[in-house]
Amino acid sequence: MALALFTPTAVAIEAAEGLAVEAGFFARHIKALAVLRSLAVSLLLALLTVVAVELITRGSVDQTWLYFTNPEQPAWTTTGVFFLLYLAIDALIGRQHKAVLLVSPLVVLMGVISQQKQVFLTDPLYPTDLLFGRQIMELMPVLVQDRPWTAAALALTVVASVVALISLWVFAWRRFRPLTKKERLTRLAVALPLIAGFVSIMDYNEFSWVRDRLKVFPIMWDQAENYRHNGFVMAFAINLPMANVQAPAGYMVDAIDKIPSKPLPAGTTHRSKPDVIVVMSESLWDPTRIQSVKLSADPMPVIRESQSGNVFSPEFGGLTANVEFEALTGFSNAFLPTGSIPYQQYVRKPIPSLATFFRAEGYTARAIHPFSGWFWNRSSVYKAFGFQTFKDVDKMPPLAKRGNFTSDEALTKEIIRQADAQEDPFFFFTVTLQGHGPYDDGRYAKTDIAVDGKLDARDNRMLASYAQGVKEADQSLKMLMDWAKTRDRETIIVVFGDHLPPLNTVYQNSGYMKGITASRKGSPEQMQKEHETPLVIWSNKTGTEKEIGTISPAFLSYYILKEAGFEHPYYTGFLGAVHDKLRVIDRYMLIDAKGKGTAGWARKKTIDPLVRDFRFLQHDIMFGKQYGLERFFNSHAELMAAGF
């Protein structure tokens, strides 16, 4: 009998019984296994999404590998967030694995845009960049004209991606199984509270023990490091609250009252009411600073002869509006969240500016720019700044173009025409356009300046094209000065560049910079080299004001009013006191009157009382209760009382 147990028949029966038991196990747990398989696929899709985005934004397999293998970085936290997001969206749609087709294309597209922004403008993509998408679309025809093959390839890629996405969506709808009501409710019950809890700990203004354990570290003072450590998606999410500007610690009415102000002497007068023309010249810079190449002629002899000093631009290659904001208000971007654009986010009410000051003095205050008024929200901002009129491209006669944009010569002639029509003293603020990039070969039919050096042919052509634009900006300044010399009334002309031009590989290949964009941090000498633009302050009666040195755009109003003979509690009073000690106030560095730099000042436990008061006063006027309005901006307060 015992031997019978080992017969082939017995063995077969026993095996069959085992299979039946195993089949019964799978039958009883088939739903659980299907759920586990679905969750595993969702987790894999979340991982692939994060990997794809990091590969794009970092541009390096090694750096992406380090991001995922370094336990001190939140790669797996980010993957977990995407996993929960996919579960929640799938539950809302009612079908598994559909969320990835909604989320991943959008995130990947943002990653591509961020990578391109880093190439041309140094910084990654910030949430506030989405506020000026219309500007990018407006410039697309220029970019298409400049690089038609790249544009064609991009268009084909977009079309192919859309077709592929639609095909995947149809395939997924047919093949991916629907979720049961129980599965949908379970996923929502688990995912939504966890997502909500994660969102609640992401405010970088408050310390979070949980966030710290998840290795998510908001590094707001250094956005390059913020994006490197946290990854694109997490850093982007951290920056979302940047529009919510927190009051600096200690801000209150007593703090504003304690800020000293220099009273104006009774009967203060000035020698006259000179006309003032301020020209912010697009991407104006001195290309002869690149010492490894030689230009056949000096492209800016007039500017060089009349140069007063330099402006330390807080930007590079773009974001003109941020430089403009400082120049017109006397406020600083250094006190605002990194990546913010005041014109887009914060100017929502009347703000004191040079325009309101000059208007209070009986001037006509006018802004002039040969482009659309909605660009950088200028129409609304100029109104809030107190300009009576804004002459944009739609409110001026047709102006001749050079290359892709309105020529500096035509714009200068229009400035002169409008000035000649004025009877009252006037303040004109003009933003030029001809100098705007790109600068590739073919922009001008002929260039007058040859480039000789170690650069390749493409870089040579780009630099020659840019130098041609500088030459024409220089000639336009001469035209404006020659006109002013014929006038009886004193005329003050201020010209400065908003930022260095985006010359792409020229900087790196010439050895002028380590990369193709300027550094955000470095020694004072390096920062000045990579952020300085020419500044001219000239009067037809007194000539050029010399030896200004290098200053932040926020101090331009101080020099303009001093040159015009005016005194003002804020612009010549408070700013003058700050200027006596500091010449550059940048987000990452202070540079004093002796050229000494203080890096990382914003992270120190104590900061200079003048800088503290500067920040208090700016916050008070822009976001606070305006406790200091009447004392520091009396002209603006008077205009407001009169119904401005």
XYZ file of C-alpha atoms in Angstrom, residues 5 30 49 62 65 104 109 126 132 166 181 184 210-211 219 235 250 275 283 293 319 463 465 523 542 604 624 630:
28
model
C 1.530 6.147 -3.040
C -7.119 37.768 -8.383
C 7.966 60.968 -15.519
C 25.191 61.393 -14.539
C 21.591 59.340 -11.646
C 3.433 64.019 -18.057
C 6.991 70.589 -21.842
C 9.716 80.084 -12.369
C 4.109 86.478 -19.632
C -4.100 61.488 -29.173
C -16.517 52.460 -7.547
C -12.037 54.961 -7.018
C 8.199 66.448 7.943
C 9.454 68.352 4.898
C 16.839 77.244 -0.979
C 11.657 73.528 -6.842
C 10.052 94.046 12.389
C 13.688 118.881 -19.636
C 20.951 95.329 -24.452
C 38.886 89.749 -30.102
C 13.789 90.581 -18.046
C 29.359 89.740 -32.518
C 25.871 92.027 -35.928
C 33.523 88.177 -6.578
C 26.916 121.477 -17.901
C 22.896 86.955 7.778
C 2.002 97.614 3.450
C 3.434 111.526 3.128
